[in-house]
Amino acid sequence: MPKKIEQSVKNAPASSNWFALQKKLAPSTKSRRNSPERKRRKVDHTEASSVPGPSSTTVDVEVPASFPRGHHVPVLTTSNEELDFETHESRNGESIATLRKMIFGKLEYTSNHEAPGKYLALDCEMVGIGLDGEESSLARVSLVNYYGAVLLDEFVKQKERVVDYRTQWSGIRATDMIKAKPFGDVQKNVAELLKDRILVGHAVHNDLKVLLLSHPGPMTRDTQQLAAKHKVTKSNRPALRNLVKQELNATIQGGEHSSVTDARATMAVFRLHRKEWEKGNRPPTPGGWASARKRKGREEDEAEGQPAESKTKGRPKEFPGGGKRGISSGLSTIEKRTKGGDKSHLKQLSSADGQWWKNLGGGAKGSLKWSG
């Protein structure tokens, strides 16, 4: 081919057939975007940027080539596999390893450790109802004892249609509602377990509000308020996950929440500071605070270790007419008589100061007679 013709062919614009051939031969941008290598790198990047720290782990996830809009593909785990569960470290008399095991359910309980005991930790999970799922409705309630043993973990049946299960935060799915119980039954069980016991919770007023329950203030320990009061953190309203990370170097709530895990974590934080936070708080007594007040009244009336006859010893003798010997009632009767002999205007005035009162008859002369 002559050089002039060859040069003109090179400078000529590409034809549509050439573009079609290149499209078939070269890998598409979409296929490169869905390649396993690119997906793995993306997962690693998300892992490193979202939850830094030794407790996070990188997971290879089998991601489909295409999925419907809004589909959430979980790529992050919070297994805390690198967390040291065998450390010999202790604080305030509590083993850090034991508290970590309690949070993540790695403890084996004896029958003694499964009893309700004196302290119970409460946590609740919510789902969305109403317009756009903006209203919250109680969906799960969990109670654990001082050692983290589960005493109650119930799903609550919904009266309205659930618009948003909030699974990425609540961990609740539609299948969980199959075994759900009526709200009244769950509320009654919670109230019976909490009776005469100390309630531990994080911002626990929110949990009591959705349960439509109340609990005596002296019997309530709110870890959020206590942590702020005792300057455990700089925040006045510290989040539970931040407290657990700071105090136990454990990560919770990194993905789907669990009310059991959160209740155990709340109890772990409380146990770590219990000796300091319980200073000045009286322990609960059998029969509750009402019976304690009655017993206190009886103890004040009775002399400890003395017979009943000696209780009146040294007290002023009381008389049937009222009053006591040597003590004036402070009242006397002033009888006023006028010149005409008319008896009227009987008054009672205070004579405790022992002074004589003048005639109050509007200037009329009369006599004062003390008949008290």
mmCIF file of C-alpha atoms in Angstrom:
data_model
loop_
_atom_site.group_PDB
_atom_site.id
_atom_site.type_symbol
_atom_site.label_atom_id
_atom_site.label_comp_id
_atom_site.label_asym_id
_atom_site.label_seq_id
_atom_site.Cartn_x
_atom_site.Cartn_y
_atom_site.Cartn_z
ATOM 1 C CA MET A 1 0.000 0.000 0.000
ATOM 2 C CA PRO A 2 1.389 3.411 -0.858
ATOM 3 C CA LYS A 3 2.565 5.524 2.100
ATOM 4 C CA LYS A 4 0.109 8.334 1.385
ATOM 5 C CA ILE A 5 -2.885 5.959 1.453
ATOM 6 C CA GLU A 6 -1.611 4.265 4.649
ATOM 7 C CA GLN A 7 -1.226 7.640 6.373
ATOM 8 C CA SER A 8 -4.737 8.711 5.406
ATOM 9 C CA VAL A 9 -6.195 5.455 6.791
ATOM 10 C CA LYS A 10 -4.483 6.027 10.130
ATOM 11 C CA ASN A 11 -5.801 9.576 10.395
ATOM 12 C CA ALA A 12 -9.350 8.574 9.422
ATOM 13 C CA PRO A 13 -11.949 8.450 12.248
ATOM 14 C CA ALA A 14 -12.744 4.990 13.678
ATOM 15 C CA SER A 15 -15.790 3.265 12.325
ATOM 16 C CA SER A 16 -18.691 1.887 14.337
ATOM 17 C CA ASN A 17 -17.491 -1.667 13.634
ATOM 18 C CA TRP A 18 -14.176 -0.889 15.299
ATOM 19 C CA PHE A 19 -15.956 0.369 18.454
ATOM 20 C CA ALA A 20 -18.120 -2.751 18.530
ATOM 21 C CA LEU A 21 -15.054 -4.979 18.284
ATOM 22 C CA GLN A 22 -13.253 -3.125 21.077
ATOM 23 C CA LYS A 23 -16.328 -3.395 23.279
ATOM 24 C CA LYS A 24 -16.352 -7.180 22.917
ATOM 25 C CA LEU A 25 -12.611 -7.630 23.471
ATOM 26 C CA ALA A 26 -11.989 -5.216 26.385
ATOM 27 C CA PRO A 27 -13.416 -6.017 29.857
ATOM 28 C CA SER A 28 -16.274 -3.723 30.780
ATOM 29 C CA THR A 29 -16.122 -1.246 33.600
ATOM 30 C CA LYS A 30 -19.032 -3.006 35.277
ATOM 31 C CA SER A 31 -17.245 -6.353 35.280
ATOM 32 C CA ARG A 32 -14.126 -4.756 36.730
ATOM 33 C CA ARG A 33 -16.253 -3.124 39.400
ATOM 34 C CA ASN A 34 -17.691 -6.498 40.399
ATOM 35 C CA SER A 35 -14.399 -8.378 40.273
ATOM 36 C CA PRO A 36 -13.530 -10.349 43.457
ATOM 37 C CA GLU A 37 -10.253 -8.467 43.926
ATOM 38 C CA ARG A 38 -11.962 -5.075 43.881
ATOM 39 C CA LYS A 39 -14.694 -6.270 46.216
ATOM 40 C CA ARG A 40 -12.191 -7.608 48.722
ATOM 41 C CA ARG A 41 -10.241 -4.373 48.738
ATOM 42 C CA LYS A 42 -13.444 -2.402 49.287
ATOM 43 C CA VAL A 43 -14.410 -4.547 52.264
ATOM 44 C CA ASP A 44 -10.962 -4.115 53.813
ATOM 45 C CA HIS A 45 -11.153 -0.341 53.358
ATOM 46 C CA THR A 46 -14.584 -0.118 54.958
ATOM 47 C CA GLU A 47 -13.408 -2.254 57.837
ATOM 48 C CA ALA A 48 -10.411 -0.101 58.549
ATOM 49 C CA SER A 49 -12.216 3.229 58.301
ATOM 50 C CA SER A 50 -15.459 2.508 60.162
ATOM 51 C CA VAL A 51 -14.377 0.711 63.334
ATOM 52 C CA PRO A 52 -10.704 1.118 64.150
ATOM 53 C CA GLY A 53 -9.136 -0.896 66.918
ATOM 54 C CA PRO A 54 -7.867 -4.366 67.746
ATOM 55 C CA SER A 55 -11.355 -5.829 68.119
ATOM 56 C CA SER A 56 -12.359 -5.320 64.471
ATOM 57 C CA THR A 57 -11.829 -8.116 61.946
ATOM 58 C CA THR A 58 -11.698 -8.236 58.162
ATOM 59 C CA VAL A 59 -14.112 -10.651 56.518
ATOM 60 C CA ASP A 60 -14.253 -11.838 52.887
ATOM 61 C CA VAL A 61 -17.897 -11.552 51.914
ATOM 62 C CA GLU A 62 -19.561 -13.194 48.946
ATOM 63 C CA VAL A 63 -21.321 -10.174 47.436
ATOM 64 C CA PRO A 64 -23.809 -10.829 44.624
ATOM 65 C CA ALA A 65 -23.242 -9.097 41.297
ATOM 66 C CA SER A 66 -26.483 -7.200 41.669
ATOM 67 C CA PHE A 67 -28.994 -6.743 44.468
ATOM 68 C CA PRO A 68 -32.162 -4.731 44.941
ATOM 69 C CA ARG A 69 -31.944 -1.120 46.045
ATOM 70 C CA GLY A 70 -31.832 -0.726 49.795
ATOM 71 C CA HIS A 71 -30.509 -4.226 50.443
ATOM 72 C CA HIS A 72 -28.082 -4.111 53.342
ATOM 73 C CA VAL A 73 -25.076 -6.388 53.003
ATOM 74 C CA PRO A 74 -23.376 -6.755 56.404
ATOM 75 C CA VAL A 75 -19.624 -6.748 55.957
ATOM 76 C CA LEU A 76 -18.541 -6.062 59.535
ATOM 77 C CA THR A 77 -18.383 -8.380 62.506
ATOM 78 C CA THR A 78 -17.882 -7.510 66.162
ATOM 79 C CA SER A 79 -16.692 -10.876 67.422
ATOM 80 C CA ASN A 80 -13.796 -9.324 69.410
ATOM 81 C CA GLU A 81 -11.701 -12.369 68.489
ATOM 82 C CA GLU A 82 -8.484 -10.542 69.343
ATOM 83 C CA LEU A 83 -9.793 -9.479 72.768
ATOM 84 C CA ASP A 84 -7.876 -11.033 75.663
ATOM 85 C CA PHE A 85 -10.306 -13.147 77.679
ATOM 86 C CA GLU A 86 -7.551 -14.699 79.809
ATOM 87 C CA THR A 87 -5.897 -11.573 81.202
ATOM 88 C CA HIS A 88 -5.085 -11.479 84.913
ATOM 89 C CA GLU A 89 -5.797 -7.760 85.117
ATOM 90 C CA SER A 90 -8.220 -6.641 87.804
ATOM 91 C CA ARG A 91 -9.730 -3.324 88.875
ATOM 92 C CA ASN A 92 -11.581 -2.534 92.091
ATOM 93 C CA GLY A 93 -11.605 -6.220 92.946
ATOM 94 C CA GLU A 94 -13.211 -7.260 89.641
ATOM 95 C CA SER A 95 -11.513 -9.471 87.057
ATOM 96 C CA ILE A 96 -11.415 -7.765 83.647
ATOM 97 C CA ALA A 97 -11.400 -11.160 81.888
ATOM 98 C CA THR A 98 -14.530 -12.283 83.774
ATOM 99 C CA LEU A 99 -16.399 -9.099 82.910
ATOM 100 C CA ARG A 100 -15.455 -9.444 79.232
ATOM 101 C CA LYS A 101 -16.633 -13.048 79.190
ATOM 102 C CA MET A 102 -19.883 -12.007 80.852
ATOM 103 C CA ILE A 103 -20.598 -9.389 78.190
ATOM 104 C CA PHE A 104 -20.172 -11.807 75.285
ATOM 105 C CA GLY A 105 -21.845 -14.810 76.939
ATOM 106 C CA LYS A 106 -18.710 -16.880 77.467
ATOM 107 C CA LEU A 107 -19.382 -17.740 81.119
ATOM 108 C CA GLU A 108 -20.795 -20.994 82.444
ATOM 109 C CA TYR A 109 -23.242 -20.496 85.304
ATOM 110 C CA THR A 110 -23.972 -22.620 88.339
ATOM 111 C CA SER A 111 -27.405 -22.791 89.931
ATOM 112 C CA ASN A 112 -26.349 -20.197 92.522
ATOM 113 C CA HIS A 113 -25.325 -17.738 89.815
ATOM 114 C CA GLU A 114 -28.658 -18.107 88.022
ATOM 115 C CA ALA A 115 -30.705 -16.812 90.981
ATOM 116 C CA PRO A 116 -32.147 -13.281 90.627
ATOM 117 C CA GLY A 117 -30.134 -11.832 93.514
ATOM 118 C CA LYS A 118 -30.123 -8.166 94.540
ATOM 119 C CA TYR A 119 -29.167 -6.403 91.272
ATOM 120 C CA LEU A 120 -30.877 -6.713 87.876
ATOM 121 C CA ALA A 121 -29.851 -5.007 84.623
ATOM 122 C CA LEU A 122 -32.509 -4.029 82.059
ATOM 123 C CA ASP A 123 -32.339 -3.185 78.360
ATOM 124 C CA CYS A 124 -34.968 -2.850 75.609
ATOM 125 C CA GLU A 125 -35.009 -2.793 71.804
ATOM 126 C CA MET A 126 -37.488 -0.900 69.641
ATOM 127 C CA VAL A 127 -39.044 -1.144 66.179
ATOM 128 C CA GLY A 128 -40.611 1.566 64.024
ATOM 129 C CA ILE A 129 -44.357 1.947 63.538
ATOM 130 C CA GLY A 130 -46.617 4.682 62.225
ATOM 131 C CA LEU A 131 -45.874 6.991 59.331
ATOM 132 C CA ASP A 132 -42.471 6.141 57.832
ATOM 133 C CA GLY A 133 -41.692 4.076 60.951
ATOM 134 C CA GLU A 134 -40.746 7.160 62.949
ATOM 135 C CA GLU A 135 -42.668 6.120 66.084
ATOM 136 C CA SER A 136 -40.924 3.649 68.389
ATOM 137 C CA SER A 137 -42.607 0.570 69.808
ATOM 138 C CA LEU A 138 -41.238 -1.861 72.386
ATOM 139 C CA ALA A 139 -40.218 -5.124 70.712
ATOM 140 C CA ARG A 140 -37.735 -6.881 73.015
ATOM 141 C CA VAL A 141 -37.011 -6.817 76.755
ATOM 142 C CA SER A 142 -34.046 -8.438 78.498
ATOM 143 C CA LEU A 143 -33.174 -8.761 82.200
ATOM 144 C CA VAL A 144 -29.914 -10.211 83.530
ATOM 145 C CA ASN A 145 -28.691 -10.677 87.077
ATOM 146 C CA TYR A 146 -25.444 -9.565 88.728
ATOM 147 C CA TYR A 147 -23.484 -12.350 87.014
ATOM 148 C CA GLY A 148 -25.022 -11.788 83.580
ATOM 149 C CA ALA A 149 -27.325 -14.803 83.647
ATOM 150 C CA VAL A 150 -30.473 -14.176 81.604
ATOM 151 C CA LEU A 151 -33.609 -14.074 83.743
ATOM 152 C CA LEU A 152 -35.950 -12.743 81.048
ATOM 153 C CA ASP A 153 -35.597 -12.259 77.296
ATOM 154 C CA GLU A 154 -38.940 -11.785 75.554
ATOM 155 C CA PHE A 155 -40.146 -10.371 72.256
ATOM 156 C CA VAL A 156 -43.247 -8.183 72.498
ATOM 157 C CA LYS A 157 -46.195 -8.660 70.152
ATOM 158 C CA GLN A 158 -47.059 -5.552 68.121
ATOM 159 C CA LYS A 159 -50.607 -4.203 67.915
ATOM 160 C CA GLU A 160 -49.798 -2.032 64.892
ATOM 161 C CA ARG A 161 -48.099 -2.904 61.636
ATOM 162 C CA VAL A 162 -44.322 -2.671 61.886
ATOM 163 C CA VAL A 163 -43.027 -0.334 59.191
ATOM 164 C CA ASP A 164 -39.316 -0.596 60.043
ATOM 165 C CA TYR A 165 -37.783 -3.375 62.133
ATOM 166 C CA ARG A 166 -34.552 -1.337 62.376
ATOM 167 C CA THR A 167 -32.659 -4.615 62.131
ATOM 168 C CA GLN A 168 -29.263 -2.991 61.654
ATOM 169 C CA TRP A 169 -29.651 -1.476 65.144
ATOM 170 C CA SER A 170 -32.265 -3.559 66.962
ATOM 171 C CA GLY A 171 -31.290 -6.977 65.610
ATOM 172 C CA ILE A 172 -35.010 -7.796 65.329
ATOM 173 C CA ARG A 173 -36.571 -9.463 62.287
ATOM 174 C CA ALA A 174 -40.111 -10.296 61.275
ATOM 175 C CA THR A 175 -39.565 -13.960 62.182
ATOM 176 C CA ASP A 176 -38.909 -12.982 65.807
ATOM 177 C CA MET A 177 -42.504 -11.803 66.153
ATOM 178 C CA ILE A 178 -43.752 -15.386 65.760
ATOM 179 C CA LYS A 179 -42.792 -16.189 69.350
ATOM 180 C CA ALA A 180 -43.657 -12.735 70.716
ATOM 181 C CA LYS A 181 -45.828 -12.346 73.826
ATOM 182 C CA PRO A 182 -48.480 -9.720 74.632
ATOM 183 C CA PHE A 183 -47.229 -6.488 76.149
ATOM 184 C CA GLY A 184 -49.229 -6.965 79.363
ATOM 185 C CA ASP A 185 -47.646 -10.354 80.088
ATOM 186 C CA VAL A 186 -44.117 -9.077 79.531
ATOM 187 C CA GLN A 187 -44.766 -5.970 81.617
ATOM 188 C CA LYS A 188 -46.107 -8.072 84.505
ATOM 189 C CA ASN A 189 -43.101 -10.410 84.452
ATOM 190 C CA VAL A 190 -40.669 -7.494 84.475
ATOM 191 C CA ALA A 191 -42.499 -5.797 87.369
ATOM 192 C CA GLU A 192 -42.446 -9.005 89.449
ATOM 193 C CA LEU A 193 -38.720 -9.515 88.911
ATOM 194 C CA LEU A 194 -37.860 -5.903 89.742
ATOM 195 C CA LYS A 195 -39.903 -5.796 92.959
ATOM 196 C CA ASP A 196 -37.682 -5.032 95.987
ATOM 197 C CA ARG A 197 -34.535 -5.261 93.835
ATOM 198 C CA ILE A 198 -32.024 -2.694 92.603
ATOM 199 C CA LEU A 199 -32.470 -1.834 88.923
ATOM 200 C CA VAL A 200 -29.332 -1.164 86.875
ATOM 201 C CA GLY A 201 -29.607 0.419 83.433
ATOM 202 C CA HIS A 202 -28.072 2.902 81.028
ATOM 203 C CA ALA A 203 -30.438 5.866 80.575
ATOM 204 C CA VAL A 204 -32.871 3.498 82.248
ATOM 205 C CA HIS A 205 -35.702 6.054 82.352
ATOM 206 C CA ASN A 206 -36.228 5.377 78.627
ATOM 207 C CA ASP A 207 -36.660 1.648 79.244
ATOM 208 C CA LEU A 208 -39.111 2.223 82.095
ATOM 209 C CA LYS A 209 -41.053 4.685 79.961
ATOM 210 C CA VAL A 210 -41.712 2.215 77.136
ATOM 211 C CA LEU A 211 -42.615 -0.461 79.689
ATOM 212 C CA LEU A 212 -45.051 1.937 81.411
ATOM 213 C CA LEU A 213 -43.392 1.141 84.735
ATOM 214 C CA SER A 214 -41.814 3.132 87.536
ATOM 215 C CA HIS A 215 -39.146 2.195 90.057
ATOM 216 C CA PRO A 216 -38.111 3.887 93.326
ATOM 217 C CA GLY A 217 -35.227 6.289 92.904
ATOM 218 C CA PRO A 218 -33.206 4.855 95.833
ATOM 219 C CA MET A 219 -33.476 1.451 94.154
ATOM 220 C CA THR A 220 -32.261 2.620 90.716
ATOM 221 C CA ARG A 221 -28.684 2.821 89.419
ATOM 222 C CA ASP A 222 -28.300 4.634 86.094
ATOM 223 C CA THR A 223 -24.781 4.059 84.738
ATOM 224 C CA GLN A 224 -25.060 7.069 82.432
ATOM 225 C CA GLN A 225 -25.795 9.436 85.312
ATOM 226 C CA LEU A 226 -23.332 7.782 87.683
ATOM 227 C CA ALA A 227 -20.500 7.880 85.142
ATOM 228 C CA ALA A 228 -21.085 11.596 84.584
ATOM 229 C CA LYS A 229 -21.427 12.314 88.306
ATOM 230 C CA HIS A 230 -18.176 10.557 89.222
ATOM 231 C CA LYS A 231 -16.273 11.971 86.219
ATOM 232 C CA VAL A 232 -15.600 8.586 84.614
ATOM 233 C CA THR A 233 -15.843 10.331 81.235
ATOM 234 C CA LYS A 234 -15.839 13.957 80.153
ATOM 235 C CA SER A 235 -19.288 13.649 78.610
ATOM 236 C CA ASN A 236 -22.395 14.382 80.666
ATOM 237 C CA ARG A 237 -24.319 11.745 78.699
ATOM 238 C CA PRO A 238 -21.794 9.047 77.739
ATOM 239 C CA ALA A 239 -22.917 6.307 75.363
ATOM 240 C CA LEU A 240 -22.819 2.743 76.640
ATOM 241 C CA ARG A 241 -20.523 1.558 73.829
ATOM 242 C CA ASN A 242 -18.023 4.307 74.707
ATOM 243 C CA LEU A 243 -18.044 3.379 78.392
ATOM 244 C CA VAL A 244 -17.475 -0.302 77.600
ATOM 245 C CA LYS A 245 -14.670 0.553 75.175
ATOM 246 C CA GLN A 246 -12.988 2.866 77.671
ATOM 247 C CA GLU A 247 -13.358 0.713 80.774
ATOM 248 C CA LEU A 248 -13.023 -2.812 79.332
ATOM 249 C CA ASN A 249 -11.522 -2.238 75.868
ATOM 250 C CA ALA A 250 -14.405 -4.236 74.365
ATOM 251 C CA THR A 251 -16.502 -3.273 71.345
ATOM 252 C CA ILE A 252 -20.296 -3.590 71.413
ATOM 253 C CA GLN A 253 -23.021 -2.253 69.131
ATOM 254 C CA GLY A 254 -20.704 -2.326 66.111
ATOM 255 C CA GLY A 255 -23.447 -3.918 64.044
ATOM 256 C CA GLU A 256 -26.799 -5.309 65.102
ATOM 257 C CA HIS A 257 -27.597 -4.649 68.746
ATOM 258 C CA SER A 258 -28.640 -7.255 71.292
ATOM 259 C CA SER A 259 -30.559 -6.263 74.411
ATOM 260 C CA VAL A 260 -28.967 -9.190 76.288
ATOM 261 C CA THR A 261 -25.435 -8.031 75.395
ATOM 262 C CA ASP A 262 -26.270 -4.424 76.265
ATOM 263 C CA ALA A 263 -27.773 -5.421 79.626
ATOM 264 C CA ARG A 264 -24.693 -7.502 80.440
ATOM 265 C CA ALA A 265 -22.419 -4.642 79.388
ATOM 266 C CA THR A 266 -24.339 -2.256 81.649
ATOM 267 C CA MET A 267 -23.947 -4.640 84.579
ATOM 268 C CA ALA A 268 -20.219 -5.048 83.815
ATOM 269 C CA VAL A 269 -19.646 -1.282 83.956
ATOM 270 C CA PHE A 270 -21.656 -1.054 87.182
ATOM 271 C CA ARG A 271 -19.728 -3.908 88.807
ATOM 272 C CA LEU A 272 -16.440 -2.244 87.906
ATOM 273 C CA HIS A 273 -17.414 0.895 89.875
ATOM 274 C CA ARG A 274 -19.921 -0.575 92.338
ATOM 275 C CA LYS A 275 -17.916 0.053 95.530
ATOM 276 C CA GLU A 276 -17.538 3.740 94.775
ATOM 277 C CA TRP A 277 -20.986 4.288 93.294
ATOM 278 C CA GLU A 278 -22.772 2.520 96.169
ATOM 279 C CA LYS A 279 -21.257 4.690 98.898
ATOM 280 C CA GLY A 280 -24.059 6.334 100.843
ATOM 281 C CA ASN A 281 -26.755 4.055 99.404
ATOM 282 C CA ARG A 282 -28.562 1.778 101.830
ATOM 283 C CA PRO A 283 -29.017 -1.804 100.676
ATOM 284 C CA PRO A 284 -32.587 -3.011 100.054
ATOM 285 C CA THR A 285 -34.347 -4.795 102.884
ATOM 286 C CA PRO A 286 -36.923 -7.623 102.730
ATOM 287 C CA GLY A 287 -40.392 -6.216 102.277
ATOM 288 C CA GLY A 288 -39.293 -3.097 100.414
ATOM 289 C CA TRP A 289 -38.768 0.487 101.485
ATOM 290 C CA ALA A 290 -42.290 0.922 102.914
ATOM 291 C CA SER A 291 -41.822 -1.853 105.456
ATOM 292 C CA ALA A 292 -38.337 -0.543 106.207
ATOM 293 C CA ARG A 293 -39.830 2.819 107.206
ATOM 294 C CA LYS A 294 -42.328 1.076 109.493
ATOM 295 C CA ARG A 295 -39.576 -0.924 111.136
ATOM 296 C CA LYS A 296 -37.523 2.222 111.578
ATOM 297 C CA GLY A 297 -40.469 3.906 113.322
ATOM 298 C CA ARG A 298 -40.888 0.963 115.671
ATOM 299 C CA GLU A 299 -37.194 0.930 116.450
ATOM 300 C CA GLU A 300 -37.259 4.615 117.325
ATOM 301 C CA ASP A 301 -40.235 4.109 119.649
ATOM 302 C CA GLU A 302 -38.715 1.105 121.376
ATOM 303 C CA ALA A 303 -35.526 1.187 123.406
ATOM 304 C CA GLU A 304 -33.175 -1.448 122.003
ATOM 305 C CA GLY A 305 -32.389 -4.213 124.488
ATOM 306 C CA GLN A 306 -34.670 -2.831 127.194
ATOM 307 C CA PRO A 307 -37.961 -4.267 128.506
ATOM 308 C CA ALA A 308 -41.222 -2.614 127.594
ATOM 309 C CA GLU A 309 -41.734 -1.269 131.165
ATOM 310 C CA SER A 310 -38.544 0.758 130.985
ATOM 311 C CA LYS A 311 -39.662 2.700 127.933
ATOM 312 C CA THR A 312 -41.797 5.038 130.077
ATOM 313 C CA LYS A 313 -39.085 5.516 132.662
ATOM 314 C CA GLY A 314 -38.084 9.144 133.017
ATOM 315 C CA ARG A 315 -40.995 10.452 130.937
ATOM 316 C CA PRO A 316 -43.450 13.029 132.397
ATOM 317 C CA LYS A 317 -46.621 11.451 133.728
ATOM 318 C CA GLU A 318 -49.670 12.037 131.540
ATOM 319 C CA PHE A 319 -53.076 12.860 133.045
ATOM 320 C CA PRO A 320 -56.551 11.923 131.737
ATOM 321 C CA GLY A 321 -57.489 15.561 131.267
ATOM 322 C CA GLY A 322 -54.499 16.158 129.059
ATOM 323 C CA GLY A 323 -51.231 17.878 129.750
ATOM 324 C CA LYS A 324 -48.363 16.874 131.996
ATOM 325 C CA ARG A 325 -47.331 17.683 135.557
ATOM 326 C CA GLY A 326 -45.460 20.947 135.818
ATOM 327 C CA ILE A 327 -46.292 22.015 132.262
ATOM 328 C CA SER A 328 -48.858 24.772 131.613
ATOM 329 C CA SER A 329 -51.318 24.364 128.791
ATOM 330 C CA GLY A 330 -50.890 28.068 128.078
ATOM 331 C CA LEU A 331 -54.625 28.764 128.058
ATOM 332 C CA SER A 332 -56.802 30.375 130.711
ATOM 333 C CA THR A 333 -60.304 31.710 130.704
ATOM 334 C CA ILE A 334 -60.921 35.372 131.299
ATOM 335 C CA GLU A 335 -64.380 36.091 132.567
ATOM 336 C CA LYS A 336 -65.520 39.707 132.264
ATOM 337 C CA ARG A 337 -68.277 41.127 134.410
ATOM 338 C CA THR A 338 -69.842 44.532 133.871
ATOM 339 C CA LYS A 339 -71.407 46.805 136.550
ATOM 340 C CA GLY A 340 -74.920 45.545 135.779
ATOM 341 C CA GLY A 341 -73.898 42.056 136.636
ATOM 342 C CA ASP A 342 -74.198 40.939 133.050
ATOM 343 C CA LYS A 343 -71.911 38.005 132.295
ATOM 344 C CA SER A 344 -70.752 37.973 128.731
ATOM 345 C CA HIS A 345 -67.830 38.042 126.343
ATOM 346 C CA LEU A 346 -66.021 34.905 127.510
ATOM 347 C CA LYS A 347 -62.633 34.783 125.867
ATOM 348 C CA GLN A 348 -59.625 32.518 125.947
ATOM 349 C CA LEU A 349 -56.288 34.216 125.836
ATOM 350 C CA SER A 350 -52.747 33.013 126.204
ATOM 351 C CA SER A 351 -51.326 33.404 129.715
ATOM 352 C CA ALA A 352 -48.174 31.419 129.138
ATOM 353 C CA ASP A 353 -46.092 34.543 129.713
ATOM 354 C CA GLY A 354 -47.794 35.136 133.092
ATOM 355 C CA GLN A 355 -48.851 38.734 132.436
ATOM 356 C CA TRP A 356 -52.278 40.230 133.210
ATOM 357 C CA TRP A 357 -54.387 41.299 130.306
ATOM 358 C CA LYS A 358 -56.279 44.571 130.342
ATOM 359 C CA ASN A 359 -59.999 44.898 130.118
ATOM 360 C CA LEU A 360 -61.117 44.580 126.474
ATOM 361 C CA GLY A 361 -64.745 45.753 127.091
ATOM 362 C CA GLY A 362 -64.541 49.041 125.200
ATOM 363 C CA GLY A 363 -63.615 51.176 128.233
ATOM 364 C CA ALA A 364 -66.183 49.713 130.646
ATOM 365 C CA LYS A 365 -64.774 48.976 134.063
ATOM 366 C CA GLY A 366 -64.933 45.403 135.174
ATOM 367 C CA SER A 367 -63.101 42.798 137.062
ATOM 368 C CA LEU A 368 -60.910 40.019 135.744
ATOM 369 C CA LYS A 369 -61.328 36.628 137.238
ATOM 370 C CA TRP A 370 -58.987 33.755 136.440
ATOM 371 C CA SER A 371 -60.841 30.512 136.477
ATOM 372 C CA GLY A 372 -58.312 28.354 134.647
#
